[in-house]
Amino acid sequence: MKYKSINEKNHIEYHDATIKSFSIKDHSMHWVVDDINATKDNTQNDFPEDMRILGCHIDFEDVQIDEIIFSAWSQFDANGHLVKSEPARSADPSEFTTILKETMKSWCSIQDISVLAETNDGRDRISICLDGQVGIYDLNISYRTFIAQWDEYAGKAWYEEDQWKNRSR
């Protein structure tokens, strides 16, 4: 791959990115992702604005899945009356593999990635909010190294376009 960004997870913009494929093997989690953006602060981005990437390969090395937490939700009828609700729930570790496989059967988008406290052994911890086939949940992981690699840029990030920049003024 032409570009390789190491441990720059804070210089990648993930919102609404789509995970095209996902695998875990030998303590490494591998994603192929479309519609993420390298920020202008990313060492691999020489452009003056954030740039869109298609086909980005992301690896979390020495990864451990710490927790999966499904979001609470409520459904209301047209009159605002509660029809159904589910509280947030943590998945049992024995469910992790099945949840991740089911998530990837159709579509999966990244809503957000939040940095959590570092572990006692110096590993980074993050919470990845995923919206996919099985619902919306936070995938909390710890890992040693984050690597993002890609071959080319696909233009400016959508939020760098004038029509969107003007809306925030």
CSV table of C-alpha atoms in Angstrom, one decimal, residues 5-166:
chain,number,residue,atom,x,y,z
A,5,SER,CA,-0.3,5.5,9.1
A,6,ILE,CA,0.9,4.0,12.4
A,7,ASN,CA,-0.8,4.8,15.8
A,8,GLU,CA,-2.6,7.8,14.4
A,9,LYS,CA,-6.1,6.8,15.2
A,10,ASN,CA,-6.9,10.4,16.3
A,11,HIS,CA,-5.9,11.7,12.8
A,12,ILE,CA,-8.5,9.6,11.1
A,13,GLU,CA,-12.2,10.6,10.9
A,14,TYR,CA,-14.5,7.6,11.1
A,15,HIS,CA,-18.1,8.9,11.3
A,16,ASP,CA,-20.3,7.1,8.8
A,17,ALA,CA,-17.4,5.0,7.5
A,18,THR,CA,-18.5,1.6,6.2
A,19,ILE,CA,-16.7,-1.6,7.2
A,20,LYS,CA,-16.6,-3.8,4.0
A,21,SER,CA,-14.8,-6.8,5.6
A,22,PHE,CA,-13.7,-7.9,9.0
A,23,SER,CA,-11.6,-10.7,10.4
A,24,ILE,CA,-9.8,-11.6,13.6
A,25,LYS,CA,-6.7,-13.9,13.4
A,26,ASP,CA,-3.7,-14.5,15.6
A,27,HIS,CA,-4.6,-11.6,18.0
A,28,SER,CA,-5.0,-9.1,15.1
A,29,MET,CA,-8.3,-7.6,14.0
A,30,HIS,CA,-8.4,-6.5,10.3
A,31,TRP,CA,-10.9,-4.2,8.6
A,32,VAL,CA,-11.3,-3.0,5.1
A,33,VAL,CA,-13.2,0.3,5.3
A,34,ASP,CA,-14.7,2.8,2.9
A,35,ASP,CA,-15.5,6.5,3.4
A,36,ILE,CA,-13.0,7.3,6.2
A,37,ASN,CA,-11.0,10.4,6.1
A,38,ALA,CA,-7.4,11.2,6.8
A,39,THR,CA,-7.3,14.5,8.6
A,40,LYS,CA,-4.9,17.2,7.6
A,41,ASP,CA,-2.9,16.4,10.7
A,42,ASN,CA,-2.3,12.8,9.6
A,43,THR,CA,1.4,12.3,8.6
A,44,GLN,CA,0.3,10.6,5.4
A,45,ASN,CA,-1.9,13.5,4.2
A,46,ASP,CA,0.0,16.3,2.4
A,47,PHE,CA,-3.3,18.1,1.4
A,48,PRO,CA,-4.5,21.2,3.2
A,49,GLU,CA,-7.8,19.6,4.1
A,50,ASP,CA,-9.1,16.2,5.3
A,51,MET,CA,-9.2,13.7,2.5
A,52,ARG,CA,-11.6,10.8,1.8
A,53,ILE,CA,-10.2,7.2,1.6
A,54,LEU,CA,-11.7,4.1,0.0
A,55,GLY,CA,-10.4,0.7,0.6
A,56,CYS,CA,-8.5,1.5,3.7
A,57,HIS,CA,-7.0,-1.5,5.5
A,58,ILE,CA,-7.0,-1.1,9.3
A,59,ASP,CA,-5.2,-3.4,11.6
A,60,PHE,CA,-5.4,-3.5,15.4
A,61,GLU,CA,-2.4,-5.6,16.5
A,62,ASP,CA,-2.4,-7.6,19.7
A,63,VAL,CA,-6.1,-6.9,20.1
A,64,GLN,CA,-8.4,-8.0,22.8
A,65,ILE,CA,-12.2,-7.6,22.8
A,66,ASP,CA,-13.0,-6.3,26.3
A,67,GLU,CA,-16.7,-5.8,26.0
A,68,ILE,CA,-19.7,-5.4,23.7
A,69,ILE,CA,-22.5,-3.2,25.0
A,70,PHE,CA,-25.8,-3.0,23.1
A,71,SER,CA,-27.4,0.5,23.2
A,72,ALA,CA,-30.7,1.0,25.0
A,73,TRP,CA,-33.6,2.0,22.7
A,74,SER,CA,-37.2,2.9,22.8
A,75,GLN,CA,-40.0,2.8,20.2
A,76,PHE,CA,-43.0,5.2,20.4
A,77,ASP,CA,-46.2,5.3,18.4
A,78,ALA,CA,-47.5,8.3,16.5
A,79,ASN,CA,-49.0,9.8,19.7
A,80,GLY,CA,-45.8,9.6,21.6
A,81,HIS,CA,-46.8,6.6,23.7
A,82,LEU,CA,-44.1,4.1,24.5
A,83,VAL,CA,-44.6,0.9,22.5
A,84,LYS,CA,-41.4,-1.1,23.4
A,85,SER,CA,-38.1,-0.5,24.9
A,86,GLU,CA,-34.9,-2.4,25.7
A,87,PRO,CA,-32.3,-1.4,28.3
A,88,ALA,CA,-28.6,-1.3,27.5
A,89,ARG,CA,-27.0,-4.7,27.9
A,90,SER,CA,-23.5,-6.2,27.9
A,91,ALA,CA,-23.0,-9.2,25.7
A,92,ASP,CA,-21.5,-12.4,27.3
A,93,PRO,CA,-17.9,-13.0,26.0
A,94,SER,CA,-19.1,-16.3,24.5
A,95,GLU,CA,-21.3,-14.2,22.2
A,96,PHE,CA,-18.6,-11.9,20.8
A,97,THR,CA,-17.6,-13.9,17.8
A,98,THR,CA,-21.2,-14.6,16.8
A,99,ILE,CA,-22.2,-10.9,17.2
A,100,LEU,CA,-19.3,-9.7,15.0
A,101,LYS,CA,-20.0,-12.3,12.3
A,102,GLU,CA,-23.7,-11.4,12.3
A,103,THR,CA,-22.8,-7.7,12.1
A,104,MET,CA,-20.9,-8.3,8.9
A,105,LYS,CA,-23.6,-10.3,7.1
A,106,SER,CA,-25.2,-7.2,5.6
A,107,TRP,CA,-23.8,-3.8,6.3
A,108,CYS,CA,-21.9,-2.1,9.1
A,109,SER,CA,-21.1,1.6,9.7
A,110,ILE,CA,-18.8,3.2,12.2
A,111,GLN,CA,-20.7,5.9,14.1
A,112,ASP,CA,-17.9,7.0,16.4
A,113,ILE,CA,-14.6,6.0,18.0
A,114,SER,CA,-13.9,7.2,21.6
A,115,VAL,CA,-10.6,6.8,23.4
A,116,LEU,CA,-10.9,5.1,26.8
A,117,ALA,CA,-8.3,4.9,29.5
A,118,GLU,CA,-5.0,3.1,28.8
A,119,THR,CA,-4.7,-0.3,30.3
A,120,ASN,CA,-2.2,-1.2,33.1
A,121,ASP,CA,0.1,-2.9,30.6
A,122,GLY,CA,0.3,0.2,28.3
A,123,ARG,CA,-2.2,-0.9,25.7
A,124,ASP,CA,-4.6,1.6,24.1
A,125,ARG,CA,-8.3,1.2,24.7
A,126,ILE,CA,-11.1,2.5,22.5
A,127,SER,CA,-14.8,2.2,22.2
A,128,ILE,CA,-16.1,1.8,18.6
A,129,CYS,CA,-19.8,2.5,18.1
A,130,LEU,CA,-21.0,0.2,15.3
A,131,ASP,CA,-24.4,0.2,13.6
A,132,GLY,CA,-25.0,-3.0,11.8
A,133,GLN,CA,-27.1,-6.1,11.2
A,134,VAL,CA,-27.5,-6.9,14.9
A,135,GLY,CA,-28.2,-3.3,16.1
A,136,ILE,CA,-26.2,-0.5,17.5
A,137,TYR,CA,-23.5,-1.4,20.0
A,138,ASP,CA,-20.1,-0.3,21.4
A,139,LEU,CA,-17.2,-2.6,20.7
A,140,ASN,CA,-14.6,-1.9,23.4
A,141,ILE,CA,-11.2,-3.2,22.6
A,142,SER,CA,-7.6,-2.9,23.8
A,143,TYR,CA,-4.6,-3.2,21.5
A,144,ARG,CA,-0.9,-2.4,21.1
A,145,THR,CA,-0.6,-1.0,17.6
A,146,PHE,CA,-3.1,0.7,15.1
A,147,ILE,CA,-2.1,0.6,11.4
A,148,ALA,CA,-4.1,2.2,8.6
A,149,GLN,CA,-3.0,1.7,5.0
A,150,TRP,CA,-4.4,2.8,1.7
A,151,ASP,CA,-3.4,3.4,-1.9
A,152,GLU,CA,-5.0,6.6,-2.9
A,153,TYR,CA,-7.3,9.4,-1.9
A,154,ALA,CA,-10.8,9.8,-3.3
A,155,GLY,CA,-11.1,13.6,-3.1
A,156,LYS,CA,-11.9,15.9,-0.2
A,157,ALA,CA,-13.9,14.7,2.8
A,158,TRP,CA,-17.5,15.5,2.3
A,159,TYR,CA,-17.5,18.0,5.2
A,160,GLU,CA,-14.7,19.9,3.5
A,161,GLU,CA,-17.0,20.9,0.6
A,162,ASP,CA,-18.1,24.6,0.6
A,163,GLN,CA,-21.8,23.7,0.8
A,164,TRP,CA,-21.2,21.9,4.2
A,165,LYS,CA,-18.6,24.4,5.6
A,166,ASN,CA,-21.0,27.3,5.1
